[in-house]
Coordinates of C-alpha atoms and ligand atoms in Angstrom, one line a residue:
X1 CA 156.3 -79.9 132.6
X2 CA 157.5 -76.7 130.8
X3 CA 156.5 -76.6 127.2
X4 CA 159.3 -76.0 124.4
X5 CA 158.6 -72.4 124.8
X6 CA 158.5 -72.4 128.5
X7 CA 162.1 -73.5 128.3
X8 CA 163.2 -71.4 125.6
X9 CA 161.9 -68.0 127.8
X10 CA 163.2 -69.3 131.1
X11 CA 166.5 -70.9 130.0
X12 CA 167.8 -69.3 127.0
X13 CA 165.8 -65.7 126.2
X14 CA 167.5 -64.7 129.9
X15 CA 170.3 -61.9 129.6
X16 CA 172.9 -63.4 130.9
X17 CA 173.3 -65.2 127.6
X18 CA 171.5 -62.7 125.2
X19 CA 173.2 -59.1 123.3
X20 CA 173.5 -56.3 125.3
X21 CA 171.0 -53.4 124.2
X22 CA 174.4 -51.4 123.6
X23 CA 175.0 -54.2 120.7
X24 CA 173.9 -52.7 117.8
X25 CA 175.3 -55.2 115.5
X26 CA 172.3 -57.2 116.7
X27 CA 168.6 -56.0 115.0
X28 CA 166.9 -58.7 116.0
X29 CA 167.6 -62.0 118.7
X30 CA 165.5 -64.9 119.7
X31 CA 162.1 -65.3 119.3
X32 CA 161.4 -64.8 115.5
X33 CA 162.0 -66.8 112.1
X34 CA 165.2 -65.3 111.8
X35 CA 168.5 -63.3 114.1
X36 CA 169.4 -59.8 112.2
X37 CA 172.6 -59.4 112.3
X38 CA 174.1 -56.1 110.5
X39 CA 178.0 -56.5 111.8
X40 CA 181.0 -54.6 111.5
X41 CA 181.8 -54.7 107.8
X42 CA 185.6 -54.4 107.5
X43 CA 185.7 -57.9 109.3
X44 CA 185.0 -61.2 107.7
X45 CA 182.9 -63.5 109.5
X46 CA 183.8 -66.7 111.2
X47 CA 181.3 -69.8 111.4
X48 CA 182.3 -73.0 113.2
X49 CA 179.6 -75.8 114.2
X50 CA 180.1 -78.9 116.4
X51 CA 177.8 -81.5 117.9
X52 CA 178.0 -83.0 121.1
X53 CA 176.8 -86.5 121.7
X54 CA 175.7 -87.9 125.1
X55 CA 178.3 -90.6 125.8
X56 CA 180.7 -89.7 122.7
X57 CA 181.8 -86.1 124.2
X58 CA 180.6 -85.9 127.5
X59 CA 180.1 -88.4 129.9
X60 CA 176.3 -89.3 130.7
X61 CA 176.1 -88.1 134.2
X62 CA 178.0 -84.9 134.0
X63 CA 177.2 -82.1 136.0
X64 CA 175.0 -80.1 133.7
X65 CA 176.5 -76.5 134.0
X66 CA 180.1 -78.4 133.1
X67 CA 178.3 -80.3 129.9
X68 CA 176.9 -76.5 128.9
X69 CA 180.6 -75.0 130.0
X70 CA 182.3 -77.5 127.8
X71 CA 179.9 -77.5 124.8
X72 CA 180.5 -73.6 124.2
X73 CA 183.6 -73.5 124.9
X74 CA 185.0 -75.9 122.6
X75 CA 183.4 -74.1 120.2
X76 CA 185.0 -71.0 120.6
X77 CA 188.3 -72.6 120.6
X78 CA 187.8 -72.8 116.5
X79 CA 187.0 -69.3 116.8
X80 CA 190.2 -69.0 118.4
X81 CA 192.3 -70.9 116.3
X82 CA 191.1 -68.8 113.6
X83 CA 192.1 -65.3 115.5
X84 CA 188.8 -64.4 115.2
X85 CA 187.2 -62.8 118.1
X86 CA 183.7 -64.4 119.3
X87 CA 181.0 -62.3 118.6
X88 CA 177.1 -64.8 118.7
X89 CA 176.1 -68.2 118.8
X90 CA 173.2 -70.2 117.9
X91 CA 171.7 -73.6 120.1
X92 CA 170.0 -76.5 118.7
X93 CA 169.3 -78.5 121.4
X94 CA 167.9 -81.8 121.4
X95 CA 166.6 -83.3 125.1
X96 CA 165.0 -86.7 125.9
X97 CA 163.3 -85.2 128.9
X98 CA 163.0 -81.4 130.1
X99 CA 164.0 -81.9 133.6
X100 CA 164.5 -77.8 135.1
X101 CA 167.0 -78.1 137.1
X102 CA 169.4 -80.0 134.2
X103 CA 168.5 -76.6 132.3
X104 CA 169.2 -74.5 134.9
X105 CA 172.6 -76.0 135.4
X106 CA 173.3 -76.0 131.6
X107 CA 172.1 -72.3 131.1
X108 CA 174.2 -71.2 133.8
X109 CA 177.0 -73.3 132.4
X110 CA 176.4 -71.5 128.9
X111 CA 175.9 -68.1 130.7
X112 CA 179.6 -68.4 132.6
X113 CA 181.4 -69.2 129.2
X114 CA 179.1 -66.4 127.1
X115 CA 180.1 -63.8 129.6
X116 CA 184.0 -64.5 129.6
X117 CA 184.0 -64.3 125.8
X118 CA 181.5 -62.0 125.3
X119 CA 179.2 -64.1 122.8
X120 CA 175.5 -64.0 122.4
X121 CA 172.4 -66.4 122.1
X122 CA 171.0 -65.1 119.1
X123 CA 168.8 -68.6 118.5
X124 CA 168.3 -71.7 118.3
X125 CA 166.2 -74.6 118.0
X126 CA 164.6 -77.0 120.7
X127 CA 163.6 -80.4 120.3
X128 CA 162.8 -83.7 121.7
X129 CA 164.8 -87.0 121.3
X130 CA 168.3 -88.6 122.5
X131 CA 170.3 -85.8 124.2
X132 CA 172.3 -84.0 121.8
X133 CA 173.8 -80.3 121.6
X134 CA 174.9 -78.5 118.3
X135 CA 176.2 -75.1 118.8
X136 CA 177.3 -72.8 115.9
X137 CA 180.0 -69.8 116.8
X138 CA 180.1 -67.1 114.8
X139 CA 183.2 -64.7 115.3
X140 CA 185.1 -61.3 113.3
X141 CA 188.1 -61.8 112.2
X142 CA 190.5 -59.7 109.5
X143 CA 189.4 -60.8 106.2
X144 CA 193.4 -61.1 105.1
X145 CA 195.2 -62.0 108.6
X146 CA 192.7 -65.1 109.5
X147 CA 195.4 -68.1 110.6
X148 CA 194.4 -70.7 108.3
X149 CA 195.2 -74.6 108.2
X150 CA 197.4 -73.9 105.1
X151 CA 199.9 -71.0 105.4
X152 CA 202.9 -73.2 107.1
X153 CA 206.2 -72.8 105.4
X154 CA 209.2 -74.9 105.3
X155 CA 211.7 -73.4 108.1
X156 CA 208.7 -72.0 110.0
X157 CA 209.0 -73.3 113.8
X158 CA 206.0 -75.1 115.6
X159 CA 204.9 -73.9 118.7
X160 CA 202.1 -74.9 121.5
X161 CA 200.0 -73.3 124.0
X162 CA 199.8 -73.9 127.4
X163 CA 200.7 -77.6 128.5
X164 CA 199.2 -80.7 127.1
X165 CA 197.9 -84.3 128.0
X166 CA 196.4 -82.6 130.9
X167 CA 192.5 -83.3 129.4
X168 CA 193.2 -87.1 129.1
X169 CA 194.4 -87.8 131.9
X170 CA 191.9 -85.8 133.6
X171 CA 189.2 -88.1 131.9
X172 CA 190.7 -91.0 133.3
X173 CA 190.8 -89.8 137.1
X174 CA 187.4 -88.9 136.3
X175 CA 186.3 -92.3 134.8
X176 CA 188.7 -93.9 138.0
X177 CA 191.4 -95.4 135.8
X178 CA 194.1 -93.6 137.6
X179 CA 194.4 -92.8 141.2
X180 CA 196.5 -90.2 142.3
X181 CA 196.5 -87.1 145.1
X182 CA 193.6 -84.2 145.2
X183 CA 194.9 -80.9 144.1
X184 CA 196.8 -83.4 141.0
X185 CA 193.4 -85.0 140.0
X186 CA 191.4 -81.6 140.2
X187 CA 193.5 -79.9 138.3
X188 CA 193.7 -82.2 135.7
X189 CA 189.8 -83.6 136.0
X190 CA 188.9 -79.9 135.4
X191 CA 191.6 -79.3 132.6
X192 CA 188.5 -81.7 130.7
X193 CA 185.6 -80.1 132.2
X194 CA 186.7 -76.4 131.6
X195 CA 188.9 -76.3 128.7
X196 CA 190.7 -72.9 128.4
X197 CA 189.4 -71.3 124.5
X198 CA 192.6 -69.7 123.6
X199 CA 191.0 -66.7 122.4
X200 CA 193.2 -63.6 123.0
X201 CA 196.5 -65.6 122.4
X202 CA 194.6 -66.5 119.1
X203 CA 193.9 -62.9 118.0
X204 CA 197.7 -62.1 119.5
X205 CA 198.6 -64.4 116.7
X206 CA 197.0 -63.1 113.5
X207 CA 199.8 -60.8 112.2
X208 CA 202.5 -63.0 114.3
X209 CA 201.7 -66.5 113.3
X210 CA 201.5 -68.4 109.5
X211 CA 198.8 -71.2 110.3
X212 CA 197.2 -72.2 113.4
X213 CA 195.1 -75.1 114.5
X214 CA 192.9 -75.8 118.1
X215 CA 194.3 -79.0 119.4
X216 CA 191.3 -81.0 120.1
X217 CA 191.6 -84.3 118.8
X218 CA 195.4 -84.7 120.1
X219 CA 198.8 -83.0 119.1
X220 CA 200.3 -85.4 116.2
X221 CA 196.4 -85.7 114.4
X222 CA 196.2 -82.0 114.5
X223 CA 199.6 -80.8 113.4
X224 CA 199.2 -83.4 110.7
X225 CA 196.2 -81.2 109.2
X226 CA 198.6 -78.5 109.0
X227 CA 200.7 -80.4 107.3
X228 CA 198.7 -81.5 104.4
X229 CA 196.7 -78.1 104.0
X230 CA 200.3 -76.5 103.6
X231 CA 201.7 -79.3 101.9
X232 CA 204.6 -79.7 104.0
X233 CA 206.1 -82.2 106.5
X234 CA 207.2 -81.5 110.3
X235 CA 210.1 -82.8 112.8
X236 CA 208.8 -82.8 116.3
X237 CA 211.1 -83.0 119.3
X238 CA 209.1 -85.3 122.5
X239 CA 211.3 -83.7 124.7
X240 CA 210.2 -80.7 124.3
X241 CA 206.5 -81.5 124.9
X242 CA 205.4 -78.9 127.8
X243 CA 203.9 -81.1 130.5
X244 CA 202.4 -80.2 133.6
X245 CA 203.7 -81.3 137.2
X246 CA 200.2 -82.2 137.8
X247 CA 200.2 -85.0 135.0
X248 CA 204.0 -85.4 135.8
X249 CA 203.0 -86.4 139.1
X250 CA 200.0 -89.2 138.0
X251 CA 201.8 -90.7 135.3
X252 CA 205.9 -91.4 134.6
X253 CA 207.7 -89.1 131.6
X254 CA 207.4 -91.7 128.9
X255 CA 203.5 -92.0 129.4
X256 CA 202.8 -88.3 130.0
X257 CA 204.5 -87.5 126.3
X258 CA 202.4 -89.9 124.6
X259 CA 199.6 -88.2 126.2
X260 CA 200.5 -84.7 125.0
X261 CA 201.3 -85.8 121.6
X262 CA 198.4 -88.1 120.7
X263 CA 195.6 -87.7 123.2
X264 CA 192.8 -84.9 122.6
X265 CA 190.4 -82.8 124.3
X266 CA 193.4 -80.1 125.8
X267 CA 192.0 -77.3 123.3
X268 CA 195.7 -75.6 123.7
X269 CA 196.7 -73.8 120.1
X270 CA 199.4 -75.7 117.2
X271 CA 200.6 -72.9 115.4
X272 CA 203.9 -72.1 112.7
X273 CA 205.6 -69.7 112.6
X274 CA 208.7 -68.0 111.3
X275 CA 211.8 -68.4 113.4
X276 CA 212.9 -64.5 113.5
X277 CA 209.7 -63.8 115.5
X278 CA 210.4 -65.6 118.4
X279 CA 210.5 -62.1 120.8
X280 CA 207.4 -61.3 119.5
X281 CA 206.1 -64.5 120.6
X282 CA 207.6 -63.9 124.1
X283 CA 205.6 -60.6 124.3
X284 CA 202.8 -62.8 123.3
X285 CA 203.0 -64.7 126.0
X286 CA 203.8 -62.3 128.4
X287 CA 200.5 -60.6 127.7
X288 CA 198.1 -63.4 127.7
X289 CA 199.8 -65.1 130.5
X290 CA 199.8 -68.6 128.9
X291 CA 203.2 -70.5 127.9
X292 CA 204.4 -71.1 124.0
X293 CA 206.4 -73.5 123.9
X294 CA 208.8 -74.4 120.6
X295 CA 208.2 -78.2 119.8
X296 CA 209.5 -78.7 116.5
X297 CA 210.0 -77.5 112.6
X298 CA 208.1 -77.7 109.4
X299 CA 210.0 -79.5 106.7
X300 CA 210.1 -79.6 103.0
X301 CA 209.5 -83.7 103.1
X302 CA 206.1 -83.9 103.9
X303 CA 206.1 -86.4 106.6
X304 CA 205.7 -86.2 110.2
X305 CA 208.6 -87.3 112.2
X306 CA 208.8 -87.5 116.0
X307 CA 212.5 -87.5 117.3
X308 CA 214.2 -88.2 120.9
X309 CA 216.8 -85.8 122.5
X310 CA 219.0 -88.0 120.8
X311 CA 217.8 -87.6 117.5
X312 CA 216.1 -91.5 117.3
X313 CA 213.0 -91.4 115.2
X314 CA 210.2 -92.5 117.5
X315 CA 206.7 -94.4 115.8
X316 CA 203.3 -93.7 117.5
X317 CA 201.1 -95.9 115.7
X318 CA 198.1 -93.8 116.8
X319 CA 198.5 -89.8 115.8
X320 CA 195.0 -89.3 117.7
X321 CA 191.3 -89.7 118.3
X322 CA 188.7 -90.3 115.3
X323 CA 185.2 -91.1 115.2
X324 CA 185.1 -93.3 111.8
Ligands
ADP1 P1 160.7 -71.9 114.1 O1 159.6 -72.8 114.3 O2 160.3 -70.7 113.3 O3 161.9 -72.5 113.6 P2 161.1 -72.1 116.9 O4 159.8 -72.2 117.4 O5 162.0 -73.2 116.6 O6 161.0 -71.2 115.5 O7 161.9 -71.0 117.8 C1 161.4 -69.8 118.2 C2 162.5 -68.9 118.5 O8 163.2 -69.3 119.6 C3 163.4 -68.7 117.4 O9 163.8 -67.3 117.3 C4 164.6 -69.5 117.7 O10 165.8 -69.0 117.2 C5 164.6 -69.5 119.2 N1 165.1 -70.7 119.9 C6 164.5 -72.0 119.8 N2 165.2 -72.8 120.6 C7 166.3 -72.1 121.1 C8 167.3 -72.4 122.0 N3 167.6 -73.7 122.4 N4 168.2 -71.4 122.3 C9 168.0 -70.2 121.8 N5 167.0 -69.8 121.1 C10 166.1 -70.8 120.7
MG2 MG1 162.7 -74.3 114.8

């Protein structure tokens, strides 16, 4: 059985997931006390940590290089709802067993999202006990343009990326709640395994957009921390949720909306932004190749409304997923 160190050299100290000798923002990587990092400094940096719990964010027999996939990529998605532009990461890694091929699987998982997005393993921590992953992102972005929570102003219009309640209802094709044709249930089944970080539509943003937020734990719950970081309230419009024909085609209009404004995991962007800058946004767009869609306004009455096509306030009494 390899040895903590065994794994660390074979699995993590490998180059498809450390800096490039042409990084010179990186003295020194794995294998002492400490990284040396000596970055760019006209940038400020971005730190963003989450944990990932066996059976709380990813399912108990997922496919290990999916579980690794996932774990860093949801990471960077704060990186890109920040606008910030991914630069290392560190791995604390907690393992009730070192079964090789699992490692393998997750490296390589790790590797494909670290090579897309250009971050580096710069270290990390390895231990024993009930499976557990905690990575911490660290990205550049401009110290005065970074999209914060809090910069949404009354008459600024909401906007999403991409098309939502895809994630949840991929989950439950994967845990066989919902049957439903192949190409539909891959698609949507790997719209939860391989989120999409949002990363060059996030830097697109910084001198476009006023705040910005990664949807993770579902549209309504989301927006709402927009709302009360800006101290503002917002009118939504459910029609104008942009749902895929994939989830169109598993589940009828009514139930698809609920999805895409109060389930989670999507890891599409929420983000305000003045009305006059709409071509900008389609420019936006056009570059990075992913939809924005205009969902709504930010009020003065700080409350979160969701209206019909016919102008009917609708209730959800759920905005979204919490843990406590
Ligand atoms: P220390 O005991 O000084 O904390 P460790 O023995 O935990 O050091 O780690 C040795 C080196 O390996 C350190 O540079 C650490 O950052 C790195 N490391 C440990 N575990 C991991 C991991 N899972 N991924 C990447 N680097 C790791
Ligand atoms: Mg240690």
């Amino acid at each position: 059985m390899p040895s903590e160190f065994d794994i660390i050299n074979r699995y993590f100290a490998q180059t498809n997931l450390i800096p490039p000798a042409s990084d010179k923002t990186v003295l020194l990587g794995i294998g002492d006390d400490c990284a040396l990092l000596q970055p760019n400094s006209d940038k400020a940096l971005a730190f963003s940590i989450d944990t990932l719990v066996e059976g709380v964010h990813f399912l108990v027999d997922m496919d290990a290089f999916l579980v690794g996939y996932r774990a860093l990529m949801v990471n960077i998605s704060d990186l890109a709802a920040m606008g910030a532009t991914p630069a290392y990461f560190t791995l604390a890694l907690t393992l009730p067993w070192s079964d090789e091929q699992w490692l393998n699987d997750f490296a390589q998982g790790l590797s494909a999202v670290a090579q897309m997005h250009s971050i580096f393993l710069i270290g990390g921590d390895t231990t024993r006990g009930p499976l557990s992953i905690t990575i911490q992102v660290v990205g550049q972005v401009s110290p005065t343009h970074a999209l914060k929570r809090s910069g949404a102003k009354v008459g600024d219009a909401i906007y999403v990326t991409g098309t939502l309640g895809d994630a949840a209802a991929g989950l439950q094709i994967i845990q066989e709640e919902i049957a439903c044709d192949e190409s539909a249930a891959n698609y949507l089944a790997n719209r939860f395994y391989q989120p999409s970080a949002r990363v060059n539509m996030g830097q697109s943003l910084v001198e476009v957009a006023n705040s910005a937020i990664d949807i993770s734990d579902g549209l309504l719950a989301d927006l709402a921390h927009i709302l009360k970081a800006s101290e503002v309230g917002a009118r939504v419009h459910i029609d104008a949720m942009p749902l895929s024909s994939e989830l169109l085609s598993v589940v009828d209009k009514k139930t698809a909306q609920q999805l895409a404004l109060t389930a989670g995991d999507d890891y599409e962007l929420c983000f305000t932004a003045a009305p006059d800058v709409e071509e900008k946004l389609k420019e936006v767009s056009q570059k990075t190749g992913v939809a924005i869609t205009r969902i709504g306004e930010i009020t003065n009455d700080k409350s979160l409304t969701c209206v019909d096509s016919d102008n009917n306030e609708i209730e959800f009494t759920t905005l979204g997923f919490r843990h406590f």
